[in-house]
Short mmCIF file of C-alpha atoms in Angstrom, two decimals:
data_model
loop_
_atom_site.label_atom_id
_atom_site.label_comp_id
_atom_site.label_asym_id
_atom_site.label_seq_id
_atom_site.Cartn_x
_atom_site.Cartn_y
_atom_site.Cartn_z
CA MET A 5 -61.66 78.71 -61.18
CA GLY A 6 -58.99 77.44 -58.53
CA GLN A 7 -55.10 76.66 -57.29
CA ALA A 8 -52.79 73.19 -58.67
CA THR A 9 -49.30 72.58 -57.96
CA ILE A 10 -47.41 70.34 -61.05
CA LEU A 11 -46.15 67.04 -59.86
CA GLN A 12 -45.27 65.67 -63.47
CA ASN A 13 -44.89 67.13 -67.64
CA ILE A 14 -46.10 64.86 -69.14
CA GLY A 15 -45.61 65.93 -72.66
CA ASP A 16 -47.41 68.34 -75.57
CA GLY A 17 -48.85 70.19 -71.96
CA LEU A 18 -50.67 67.28 -70.90
CA TYR A 19 -49.55 67.64 -66.72
CA ARG A 20 -50.20 65.21 -63.84
CA ILE A 21 -50.94 68.39 -60.93
CA ARG A 22 -52.56 68.30 -57.64
CA LEU A 23 -55.25 69.98 -56.96
CA ASP A 24 -54.70 72.24 -53.88
CA PHE A 25 -58.26 73.18 -52.05
CA ASP A 26 -59.20 74.83 -49.12
CA LEU A 27 -60.31 72.28 -46.76
CA SER A 28 -60.68 75.11 -43.76
CA ARG A 29 -64.00 74.71 -43.87
CA ILE A 30 -63.68 70.40 -43.44
CA GLU A 31 -60.57 70.49 -40.68
CA ALA A 32 -63.00 72.87 -38.40
CA GLU A 33 -65.85 70.59 -38.87
CA LEU A 34 -63.29 67.39 -38.31
CA GLU A 35 -62.72 69.21 -34.90
CA ARG A 36 -66.24 70.06 -34.07
CA LEU A 37 -66.99 66.07 -34.49
CA GLU A 38 -63.60 64.00 -33.14
CA GLU A 39 -64.54 66.29 -29.48
CA GLN A 40 -67.86 65.73 -30.00
CA GLU A 41 -67.21 61.34 -30.75
CA GLN A 42 -65.09 61.70 -27.24
CA GLN A 43 -67.86 63.30 -25.94
CA SER A 44 -70.04 60.98 -27.27
CA ALA A 45 -67.93 57.80 -25.97
CA GLU A 46 -67.64 58.77 -22.21
CA LEU A 47 -71.04 60.07 -22.84
CA LEU A 48 -72.58 56.16 -24.60
CA LEU A 49 -70.29 54.35 -21.18
CA ASP A 50 -71.76 55.31 -18.99
CA ALA A 51 -75.33 54.61 -20.31
CA LEU A 52 -74.23 51.07 -20.81
CA GLU A 53 -72.75 50.45 -17.46
CA THR A 54 -76.15 52.12 -16.16
CA VAL A 55 -78.18 49.65 -18.92
CA ALA A 56 -76.39 46.85 -17.28
CA GLU A 57 -76.33 47.67 -13.80
CA LEU A 58 -79.84 48.71 -14.89
CA ARG A 59 -80.49 44.98 -16.21
CA SER A 60 -79.37 43.66 -12.78
CA ALA A 61 -81.70 45.71 -10.71
CA LYS A 62 -84.74 44.09 -13.38
CA ASP A 63 -83.46 40.78 -12.99
CA ALA A 64 -83.49 41.19 -8.76
CA ALA A 65 -86.82 42.47 -8.79
CA GLN A 66 -88.07 38.73 -11.01
CA ILE A 67 -86.16 37.27 -8.27
CA GLY A 68 -89.20 38.81 -5.75
CA VAL A 69 -91.49 38.75 -7.98
CA ASN A 70 -90.84 34.85 -8.33
CA ALA A 71 -90.35 34.97 -4.50
CA VAL A 72 -93.22 36.07 -3.14
CA ILE A 73 -95.31 33.38 -5.43
CA GLU A 74 -93.75 30.48 -4.97
CA GLN A 75 -94.21 31.90 -1.07
CA TRP A 76 -97.71 32.39 -1.65
CA LYS A 77 -98.20 29.16 -3.09
CA GLN A 78 -97.01 27.42 0.08
CA ASN A 79 -99.33 29.02 2.12
CA LEU A 80 -102.02 27.88 -0.97
CA ILE A 81 -100.92 24.51 -0.21
CA THR A 82 -101.19 24.42 3.82
CA ALA A 83 -104.17 26.41 3.60
CA GLU A 84 -106.70 24.38 1.20
CA ASN A 85 -105.64 20.63 1.55
CA GLU A 86 -106.46 18.83 3.94
CA VAL A 87 -103.80 17.30 6.67
CA PRO A 88 -104.94 13.53 8.14
CA ALA A 89 -106.13 14.07 11.50
CA ASP A 90 -103.31 12.26 12.74
CA ILE A 91 -101.08 14.59 12.83
CA GLU A 92 -100.91 18.34 13.24
CA HIS A 93 -99.07 20.46 10.55
CA GLU A 94 -101.58 23.19 10.56
CA VAL A 95 -99.05 25.85 9.81
CA SER A 96 -95.40 23.70 8.30
CA PHE A 97 -93.06 26.54 9.90
CA GLU A 98 -94.17 24.98 13.67
CA GLN A 99 -93.07 21.61 11.87
CA ALA A 100 -90.04 23.25 11.42
CA ASP A 101 -89.60 24.31 14.34
CA ASP A 102 -90.18 20.73 15.92
CA LEU A 103 -88.18 20.04 13.60
CA PHE A 104 -84.77 21.95 15.08
CA ASP A 105 -85.80 21.41 18.61
CA ALA A 106 -86.50 17.66 17.67
CA LEU A 107 -82.78 17.41 16.45
CA ASN A 108 -80.45 18.98 18.99
CA ASP A 109 -82.22 16.72 21.54
CA GLU A 110 -81.21 14.30 19.51
CA ARG A 111 -77.17 15.70 19.52
CA SER A 112 -78.04 15.91 23.11
CA ASP A 113 -78.81 12.85 23.53
CA SER A 114 -75.51 11.47 21.12
CA ASP A 115 -72.05 11.09 22.52
CA SER A 116 -70.32 12.09 19.75
CA GLY A 117 -69.78 15.65 21.19
CA ALA A 118 -71.77 17.82 19.33
CA THR A 119 -73.27 20.52 20.83
CA ALA A 120 -76.49 22.33 20.17
CA LEU A 121 -77.44 23.47 16.85
CA THR A 122 -78.26 27.70 16.25
CA ARG A 123 -80.62 28.61 13.40
CA SER A 124 -80.03 30.80 10.36
CA THR A 125 -82.79 31.55 8.77
CA ALA A 126 -80.38 31.49 5.38
CA LEU A 127 -80.09 27.53 5.61
CA ASP A 128 -84.25 27.50 6.08
CA MET A 129 -84.22 29.23 3.38
CA ALA A 130 -81.72 26.76 1.96
CA ALA A 131 -84.01 23.42 2.97
CA ARG A 132 -87.03 25.47 2.06
CA ASP A 133 -85.61 25.24 -1.58
CA TYR A 134 -84.53 22.05 -1.52
CA LEU A 135 -88.32 21.22 -0.13
CA ALA A 136 -90.27 22.91 -3.18
CA SER A 137 -87.26 21.40 -5.85
CA VAL A 138 -88.56 17.80 -4.50
CA ALA A 139 -91.83 18.78 -4.55
CA ALA A 140 -92.16 20.74 -8.13
CA THR A 141 -89.69 16.75 -9.55
CA GLY A 142 -90.56 14.16 -7.70
CA ARG A 143 -87.25 13.06 -7.10
CA LEU A 144 -84.97 13.36 -4.19
CA ASP A 145 -81.78 14.09 -6.18
CA ASP A 146 -81.16 18.04 -5.44
CA PRO A 147 -79.45 19.20 -8.96
CA LYS A 148 -78.00 21.97 -6.82
CA SER A 149 -75.85 21.18 -4.61
CA PRO A 150 -76.04 21.89 -0.41
CA GLY A 151 -73.56 24.32 -0.40
CA ALA A 152 -74.70 26.40 -3.64
CA ARG A 153 -77.81 26.32 -2.52
CA ALA A 154 -77.22 27.89 1.08
CA LYS A 155 -75.33 30.41 -0.65
CA GLN A 156 -77.98 31.34 -3.10
CA ASN A 157 -79.46 32.93 0.38
CA GLY A 158 -76.69 34.72 1.22
CA TYR A 159 -75.16 31.60 3.55
CA SER A 160 -71.51 32.80 4.13
CA ALA A 161 -70.04 28.85 5.30
CA ASP A 162 -66.41 28.04 6.44
CA ASP A 163 -64.85 26.72 3.62
CA GLU A 164 -63.01 23.71 5.77
CA VAL A 165 -67.15 22.28 7.32
CA ALA A 166 -69.19 21.33 3.42
CA VAL A 167 -72.42 22.44 3.59
CA VAL A 168 -74.77 19.41 3.94
CA CYS A 169 -78.92 18.23 3.30
CA LEU A 170 -81.10 15.83 5.11
CA CYS A 171 -83.87 15.06 3.79
CA ALA A 172 -86.52 12.40 6.04
CA PRO A 173 -89.45 12.12 3.56
CA GLY A 174 -92.27 9.97 4.85
CA ALA A 175 -91.85 10.48 8.35
CA ASP A 176 -95.19 11.28 9.84
CA SER A 177 -93.54 13.68 12.53
CA ALA A 178 -91.21 15.79 13.64
CA ILE A 179 -89.08 13.41 16.80
CA SER A 180 -89.93 10.34 13.89
CA ALA A 181 -87.81 12.52 11.29
CA ALA A 182 -85.45 13.76 13.65
CA ALA A 183 -84.36 9.89 14.90
CA LYS A 184 -84.31 8.83 10.74
CA LEU A 185 -82.03 12.15 10.56
CA ALA A 186 -79.63 11.62 13.33
CA ASP A 187 -78.75 7.90 11.86
CA LYS A 188 -76.69 10.68 9.24
CA PRO A 189 -73.46 10.97 10.43
CA ALA A 190 -73.58 14.61 9.33
CA ALA A 191 -76.85 15.60 11.89
CA LEU A 192 -74.57 14.40 15.24
CA SER A 193 -71.80 15.87 13.95
CA PRO A 194 -69.64 18.27 16.33
CA ASP A 195 -68.36 20.13 12.92
CA TYR A 196 -72.05 21.83 12.43
CA GLU A 197 -73.22 24.81 14.30
CA GLN A 198 -75.97 25.96 12.64
CA ALA A 199 -79.20 24.69 11.52
CA GLY A 200 -82.55 25.42 8.91
CA ALA A 201 -85.40 23.05 9.24
CA ALA A 202 -87.73 23.39 6.83
CA TYR A 203 -91.38 21.27 6.94
CA LEU A 204 -93.73 20.85 3.51
CA TYR A 205 -96.85 18.66 3.12
CA ALA A 206 -96.09 17.79 -0.05
CA PRO A 207 -99.73 15.28 -1.04
CA THR A 208 -98.88 14.68 -5.09
CA THR A 209 -94.94 13.42 -3.96
CA SER A 210 -95.51 9.46 -2.77
CA TRP A 211 -93.87 10.53 0.62
CA THR A 212 -96.69 13.20 1.30
CA TYR A 213 -94.62 14.47 4.11
CA LEU A 214 -91.09 15.48 3.12
CA TRP A 215 -89.19 17.13 5.93
CA CYS A 216 -85.26 18.76 5.47
CA VAL A 217 -82.26 20.33 7.77
CA THR A 218 -79.61 21.55 5.91
CA LEU A 219 -76.29 21.97 8.68
CA GLY A 220 -73.30 24.30 7.72
CA LYS A 221 -70.85 25.92 9.69
CA PRO A 222 -71.02 30.02 9.73
CA GLU A 223 -67.33 32.09 8.37
CA LYS A 224 -68.94 34.11 11.85
CA GLU A 225 -65.77 34.00 14.44
CA HIS A 226 -63.61 35.97 12.01
CA SER A 227 -66.29 38.39 11.23
CA GLU A 228 -67.30 39.08 14.14
CA ASN A 229 -64.30 39.72 16.20
CA LEU A 230 -63.30 41.99 13.09
CA LEU A 231 -66.67 44.53 13.70
CA ASP A 232 -66.11 44.21 17.27
CA ALA A 233 -62.30 45.49 16.73
CA ILE A 234 -64.07 48.16 14.66
CA ASN A 235 -66.40 49.34 17.55
CA ALA A 236 -63.51 49.48 19.50
CA GLU A 237 -61.68 51.57 17.36
CA ARG A 238 -64.64 54.31 17.25
CA GLU A 239 -65.39 54.11 20.94
CA ALA A 240 -62.06 55.38 21.56
CA GLU A 241 -62.67 57.80 18.96
CA ASP A 242 -66.23 58.71 20.97
CA LEU A 243 -67.99 57.53 17.99
CA ASP A 244 -71.08 55.62 17.58
CA GLU A 245 -70.96 51.61 17.70
CA LEU A 246 -72.93 50.55 13.86
CA GLU A 247 -74.46 48.30 13.10
CA ARG A 248 -74.15 44.85 11.06
CA ASN A 249 -75.93 45.17 7.93
CA ASP A 250 -76.38 41.54 5.79
CA ALA A 251 -76.51 43.69 2.03
CA LEU A 252 -73.65 45.46 3.16
CA ASP A 253 -72.29 41.82 4.48
CA VAL A 254 -73.93 40.68 0.51
CA ALA A 255 -71.39 43.53 -0.72
CA ALA A 256 -68.68 43.17 1.39
CA ARG A 257 -68.96 38.86 0.25
CA ARG A 258 -69.64 39.24 -3.13
CA LEU A 259 -66.24 41.87 -3.33
CA ILE A 260 -63.75 39.80 -1.62
CA GLU A 261 -65.09 36.73 -3.74
CA VAL A 262 -63.80 38.10 -7.10
CA LEU A 263 -60.58 39.25 -5.77
CA ALA A 264 -59.69 36.49 -3.85
CA ALA A 265 -60.58 34.53 -7.57
CA THR A 266 -58.82 37.45 -9.44
CA GLY A 267 -55.38 37.87 -7.25
CA ARG A 268 -55.96 42.12 -7.68
CA THR A 269 -55.85 43.84 -4.84
CA GLU A 270 -58.11 46.69 -5.63
CA ASP A 271 -61.37 46.59 -7.40
CA LEU A 272 -61.09 47.87 -11.24
CA THR A 273 -65.10 46.75 -11.84
CA SER A 274 -67.47 48.85 -10.26
CA ASP A 275 -67.53 51.81 -7.23
CA PRO A 276 -68.76 51.30 -3.39
CA GLU A 277 -71.81 52.94 -4.18
CA SER A 278 -72.90 50.56 -6.93
CA ARG A 279 -71.85 47.25 -4.97
CA ALA A 280 -73.82 48.02 -1.98
CA GLU A 281 -76.92 49.25 -4.20
CA LEU A 282 -76.96 45.71 -5.92
CA ALA A 283 -76.83 44.05 -3.05
CA GLY A 284 -80.38 45.41 -1.62
CA PHE A 285 -78.97 48.52 0.16
CA ASN A 286 -80.98 51.69 0.60
CA VAL A 287 -77.45 54.40 0.70
CA ASP A 288 -77.42 57.77 2.08
CA THR A 289 -76.57 59.65 -1.26
CA SER A 290 -75.21 62.78 0.83
CA VAL A 291 -73.52 59.93 3.15
CA GLY A 292 -71.28 57.50 1.04
CA VAL A 293 -69.72 53.41 1.15
CA GLU A 294 -66.45 53.04 2.06
CA TYR A 295 -64.59 50.22 1.72
CA ALA A 296 -61.70 49.14 3.60
CA LEU A 297 -59.45 45.73 2.59
CA GLY A 298 -57.37 42.86 3.51
CA PHE A 299 -54.88 40.62 2.37
CA GLY A 300 -52.75 38.23 4.62
CA GLN A 301 -54.05 38.38 8.04
CA THR A 302 -54.62 36.41 10.21
CA ASP A 303 -57.02 37.90 12.95
CA ALA A 304 -59.07 41.05 13.39
CA GLU A 305 -56.49 42.33 14.87
CA SER A 306 -53.58 42.13 12.62
CA VAL A 307 -56.20 43.73 10.26
CA ILE A 308 -57.22 46.94 12.25
CA SER A 309 -53.84 47.64 12.60
CA THR A 310 -53.29 47.59 9.33
CA TRP A 311 -56.16 49.82 8.66
CA MET A 312 -55.66 52.10 10.93
CA ALA A 313 -51.49 52.98 9.45
CA ARG A 314 -53.54 54.25 6.38
CA ALA A 315 -55.29 57.27 5.41
CA LYS A 316 -57.95 55.97 3.13
CA GLU A 317 -58.95 52.45 5.45
CA SER A 318 -58.71 55.02 8.48
CA GLY A 319 -60.33 57.37 7.04
CA ALA A 320 -63.75 55.15 6.59
CA LEU A 321 -63.09 52.92 9.84
CA LEU A 322 -63.48 56.26 11.80
CA GLY A 323 -66.28 58.33 9.61
CA ALA A 324 -68.79 60.06 12.00
CA ASP A 325 -71.48 59.98 9.28
CA TYR A 326 -71.71 56.35 8.64
CA LYS A 327 -74.16 53.93 10.86
CA LYS A 328 -74.14 50.37 9.34
CA CYS A 329 -71.16 47.85 8.83
CA GLY A 330 -70.59 44.72 6.03
CA ILE A 331 -68.04 41.97 7.70
CA SER A 332 -67.03 39.29 5.51
CA TYR A 333 -63.68 36.77 5.19
CA ILE A 334 -62.70 34.07 3.19
CA HIS A 335 -60.02 31.50 3.90
CA ARG A 336 -58.58 30.85 0.56
CA PRO A 337 -55.80 28.10 1.30
CA THR A 338 -54.51 27.10 -2.03
CA SER A 339 -54.62 31.59 -2.94
CA GLY A 340 -51.87 33.73 -3.02
CA TYR A 341 -52.82 35.35 0.49
CA ARG A 342 -55.28 32.71 1.99
CA HIS A 343 -56.90 35.28 4.16
CA TYR A 344 -59.15 37.67 2.81
CA TRP A 345 -61.04 40.92 4.53
CA CYS A 346 -63.06 43.58 3.31
CA ALA A 347 -65.51 45.60 5.06
CA PHE A 348 -68.16 48.69 4.43
CA PHE A 349 -69.27 51.86 5.60
CA SER A 350 -72.91 53.21 4.58
CA ALA A 351 -75.61 54.62 6.60
CA PRO A 352 -79.27 54.05 4.72
CA GLY A 353 -80.91 56.27 2.95
CA SER A 354 -84.94 55.88 1.53
CA GLY A 355 -86.25 55.16 -1.94
CA LEU A 356 -86.89 52.83 -4.49
CA ASP A 357 -83.19 50.26 -4.66
CA ILE A 358 -82.36 51.44 -8.58
CA ASP A 359 -78.68 51.34 -8.95
CA TRP A 360 -77.81 54.33 -10.91
CA PRO A 361 -74.55 55.75 -11.66
CA ASP A 362 -72.46 57.76 -9.65
CA ASP A 363 -71.58 60.39 -12.16
CA GLU A 364 -75.14 62.72 -10.68
CA ASP A 365 -73.07 66.15 -12.20
CA GLU A 366 -72.70 64.61 -15.90
CA ASP A 367 -75.47 63.61 -18.27
CA ASN A 368 -76.23 60.61 -19.11
CA PRO A 369 -79.58 60.74 -21.26
CA ALA A 370 -79.96 56.50 -19.70
CA ARG A 371 -80.91 57.41 -15.92
CA GLU A 372 -82.68 60.80 -17.00
CA ALA A 373 -84.80 58.12 -19.40
CA ALA A 374 -84.50 55.08 -16.70
CA GLU A 375 -85.95 58.62 -14.43
CA GLU A 376 -88.42 59.64 -15.82
CA SER A 377 -89.57 55.81 -16.61
CA THR A 378 -89.97 55.37 -12.59
CA ASP A 379 -91.19 58.53 -11.61
CA GLU A 380 -94.37 57.84 -14.45
CA LEU A 381 -95.04 54.32 -12.60
CA ASP A 382 -94.74 55.57 -9.44
CA ARG A 383 -97.84 57.99 -9.99
CA ILE A 384 -99.91 54.28 -10.65
CA GLU A 385 -102.12 52.81 -7.88
CA LEU A 386 -101.25 49.67 -6.66
CA PRO A 387 -103.25 46.95 -7.01
CA LYS A 388 -105.73 45.60 -4.35
CA THR A 389 -104.94 42.25 -3.20
CA GLU A 390 -108.67 39.10 -2.60
CA THR A 391 -108.39 36.35 -1.45
CA TYR A 392 -105.25 34.18 -1.07
CA GLN A 393 -103.65 36.47 -3.04
CA PRO A 394 -100.12 37.03 -1.88
CA LYS A 395 -99.85 40.04 -0.16
CA LYS A 396 -96.17 41.56 -1.07
CA LEU A 397 -98.19 40.46 -4.44
CA PRO A 398 -98.19 44.13 -5.10
CA GLU A 399 -95.25 45.62 -4.20
CA ALA A 400 -93.26 43.17 -5.40
CA VAL A 401 -95.37 43.55 -9.04
CA ALA A 402 -94.60 46.82 -9.07
CA ASP A 403 -90.93 47.08 -8.19
CA PHE A 404 -91.07 44.79 -11.53
CA ALA A 405 -92.63 47.22 -13.72
CA GLN A 406 -90.22 49.77 -12.28
CA ALA A 407 -86.97 47.84 -12.67
CA VAL A 408 -88.18 46.76 -16.42
CA ALA A 409 -89.59 50.29 -17.34
CA ALA A 410 -86.58 51.46 -16.46
CA TYR A 411 -83.94 48.86 -17.91
CA LEU A 412 -86.09 49.27 -20.97
CA ALA A 413 -86.21 53.30 -21.13
CA ALA A 414 -82.65 53.32 -20.82
CA ASP A 415 -81.28 50.52 -23.63
CA ALA A 416 -84.01 52.68 -26.05
CA GLU A 417 -81.76 55.73 -25.10
CA VAL A 418 -78.77 54.04 -25.88
CA ALA A 419 -79.84 52.57 -28.84
CA ARG A 420 -80.21 56.33 -29.89
CA LEU A 421 -77.11 57.16 -28.71
CA GLN A 422 -75.78 54.60 -30.61
CA VAL A 423 -77.25 55.23 -33.85
CA GLU A 424 -76.28 58.87 -33.85
CA GLN A 425 -73.03 57.39 -33.04
CA ALA A 426 -72.71 55.93 -36.47
CA GLU A 427 -74.11 58.15 -38.74
CA ARG A 428 -71.87 61.07 -36.91
CA ARG A 429 -68.57 57.92 -37.70
CA ARG A 430 -70.04 57.62 -41.19
CA ARG A 431 -69.46 62.07 -41.47
CA ILE A 432 -66.77 61.70 -40.23
CA THR A 433 -65.08 59.47 -42.83
CA LYS A 434 -66.37 60.81 -45.33
CA LEU A 435 -64.99 64.73 -44.49
CA ASN A 436 -61.77 62.21 -43.77
CA GLU A 437 -61.69 60.70 -47.59
CA ALA A 438 -62.50 64.31 -49.35
CA SER A 439 -59.26 65.51 -47.36
CA GLN A 440 -56.77 63.71 -49.19
CA PRO A 441 -54.88 64.46 -51.82
CA LEU A 442 -56.40 64.74 -55.57
CA ASP A 443 -53.47 64.38 -58.17
CA ILE A 444 -55.33 64.73 -61.83
CA TYR A 445 -54.01 65.13 -65.26
CA ALA A 446 -55.16 68.23 -67.20
CA TRP A 447 -53.83 70.36 -70.87
CA CYS A 448 -52.63 73.34 -70.43
CA CYS A 449 -55.43 75.58 -72.20
CA GLN A 450 -52.65 77.35 -73.67
CA TYR A 451 -49.37 75.47 -75.35
CA VAL A 452 -46.52 75.76 -72.28
CA VAL A 453 -44.58 72.60 -72.17
CA ASP A 454 -42.28 73.87 -69.76
CA LEU A 455 -43.68 74.30 -66.37
CA GLN A 456 -41.90 72.72 -63.33
CA PRO A 457 -42.60 70.42 -60.19
CA GLY A 458 -43.37 72.71 -58.18
CA GLU A 459 -44.91 75.40 -59.44
CA LYS A 460 -48.28 76.85 -59.64
CA VAL A 461 -50.88 76.59 -62.13
CA GLN A 462 -54.57 77.87 -62.28
CA THR A 463 -57.12 75.74 -63.06
CA ALA A 464 -60.05 75.98 -64.64
CA GLU A 465 -63.29 74.29 -63.80
CA VAL A 466 -64.96 74.18 -67.63
CA PRO A 467 -68.58 73.23 -65.19
CA GLY A 468 -67.97 76.48 -63.50
CA TYR A 469 -67.01 73.66 -60.57
CA LEU A 470 -65.42 70.82 -59.86
CA ASN A 471 -67.00 68.00 -62.32
CA ARG A 472 -65.88 64.18 -60.79
CA ARG A 473 -67.37 63.13 -63.55
CA THR A 474 -64.24 61.09 -65.65
CA THR A 475 -63.33 59.88 -69.72
CA SER A 476 -60.86 57.63 -70.36
CA ARG A 477 -58.95 58.83 -73.06
CA THR A 478 -55.75 57.51 -75.38
CA THR A 479 -53.08 60.46 -76.52
CA THR A 480 -50.21 59.56 -78.44
CA LEU A 481 -47.68 62.53 -77.72
CA SER A 482 -44.94 63.76 -80.51
CA ASP A 483 -42.51 61.67 -79.67
CA GLY A 484 -44.48 59.47 -80.39
CA ARG A 485 -45.07 58.20 -76.83
CA VAL A 486 -49.01 56.28 -76.20
CA ILE A 487 -50.40 57.96 -72.77
CA HIS A 488 -53.29 56.11 -70.91
CA TYR A 489 -55.66 58.40 -68.92
CA GLU A 490 -58.33 59.98 -67.10
CA GLU A 491 -59.53 63.59 -68.15
CA TRP A 492 -61.69 65.76 -65.89
CA ASP A 493 -63.17 68.65 -66.82
CA VAL A 494 -59.67 70.19 -65.84
CA ASN A 495 -57.67 72.70 -67.52
CA ILE A 496 -54.44 74.43 -65.98
CA ILE A 497 -53.43 78.23 -66.68
CA PRO A 498 -50.23 79.94 -66.31
CA ASN A 499 -50.29 82.34 -63.90
CA ILE A 500 -50.13 86.10 -65.51
CA GLY A 501 -51.17 88.14 -63.28
CA SER A 502 -53.72 87.90 -60.41
CA GLN A 503 -53.84 84.53 -58.75
CA ALA A 504 -56.84 82.89 -58.27
CA GLY A 505 -59.21 81.12 -55.29
CA GLN A 506 -58.59 77.59 -53.68
CA LEU A 507 -61.29 74.92 -54.59
CA VAL A 508 -63.40 74.11 -51.75
CA HIS A 509 -65.29 70.93 -51.62
CA ALA A 510 -69.14 70.92 -51.13
CA ILE A 511 -69.87 69.01 -49.00
#
């Protein structure tokens, strides 16, 4: 037996009632599930961030494998193809060095006012990338801009001087290639301060010999001035000088590019340590990573003055445990602040560069699954290199395998969390539905016609429990009214003594 509340006296002993359920068990379970749902949402967010970072690590490792293979292919071309006797092409890097020197001779002999170029490794790589594209396609027109190639290889160019790529196909020596290049205005322009050079023996093309220089002007003065100013402040506090680090430069550049593009003055999408690791820096986790941002200052001294007046920035600048620094400055004339500055501070650690989230004290099953997969791969012996096999290929492939295994393990863990979340939400929906009021028609088992709305009555469930199957009925009351209703196997009993207990959902 259970309890009910009279909602309406229909007449002749027929009533509309609301069954009174004991919802304490449902409410307790709902509270537990809602708490789990909140914890699960945070856990799933951490896991999804882990998967996103591992996907980036996997992509970076794939790029590393491709780069090693491409370098190997170029070395095979040099080693395996017989070069005509009248031209020395034993090592392509030597020919590139000769081209760089010959171009500087052309600039020195000209009356353009151009000074000698300095060599840039990033521009060297951009030039090699371009020649590899020419050799592969047989076309000199480049679908990718020189600036994009330079930036892809880590070059930070001055915004007011565009990076250019000059090619001298078919020249039979570095001197003749430089002479061809000197006919192009950019080659002798005083606007350029740095260059990268490349040479490729490509017998499958119509030119056979490919020569290239990439010219640029670096965003060097501002960033070096800022580093000098930082170290001057550290020296005044008797702290060690910071060394500049390429990976931290990349992290600083990426962050300040995002902020300049979005107009924001704080990083809302990542954290300093994740950005440093994603750029390839091995972070000493006991030291961590900090950065400082500057907006609108026109010189390094103004930036330092602003930073030293703020606790957060001055604390990062004068961190005693920091050993490395990354600097970036960009000038965006059409943006709000125009001048943007960023410095990253950290110390190098050791170990595999996989970008784990920094919530080490919290549970993160995706990270744990990924770490287990990389631990298993660490026990696999690297393959031995054979003749003409690229020396770095086994290591690059091992890094790629670890990155892929970590990504797949974390992704599988995310899928498991999502399945659990879906099942939990289905259960919550079912419990919420069961908690809704259940109003039904019921006859009084005694001919009592004067029960009033709000009165409590007892119920008699014919099978001994609430049977949710109903039967459609039509009845004619004594006053002639015809009532259509769904009949449940429940009758009501006026209270005649002790109170019955409440019904309980069987869920």
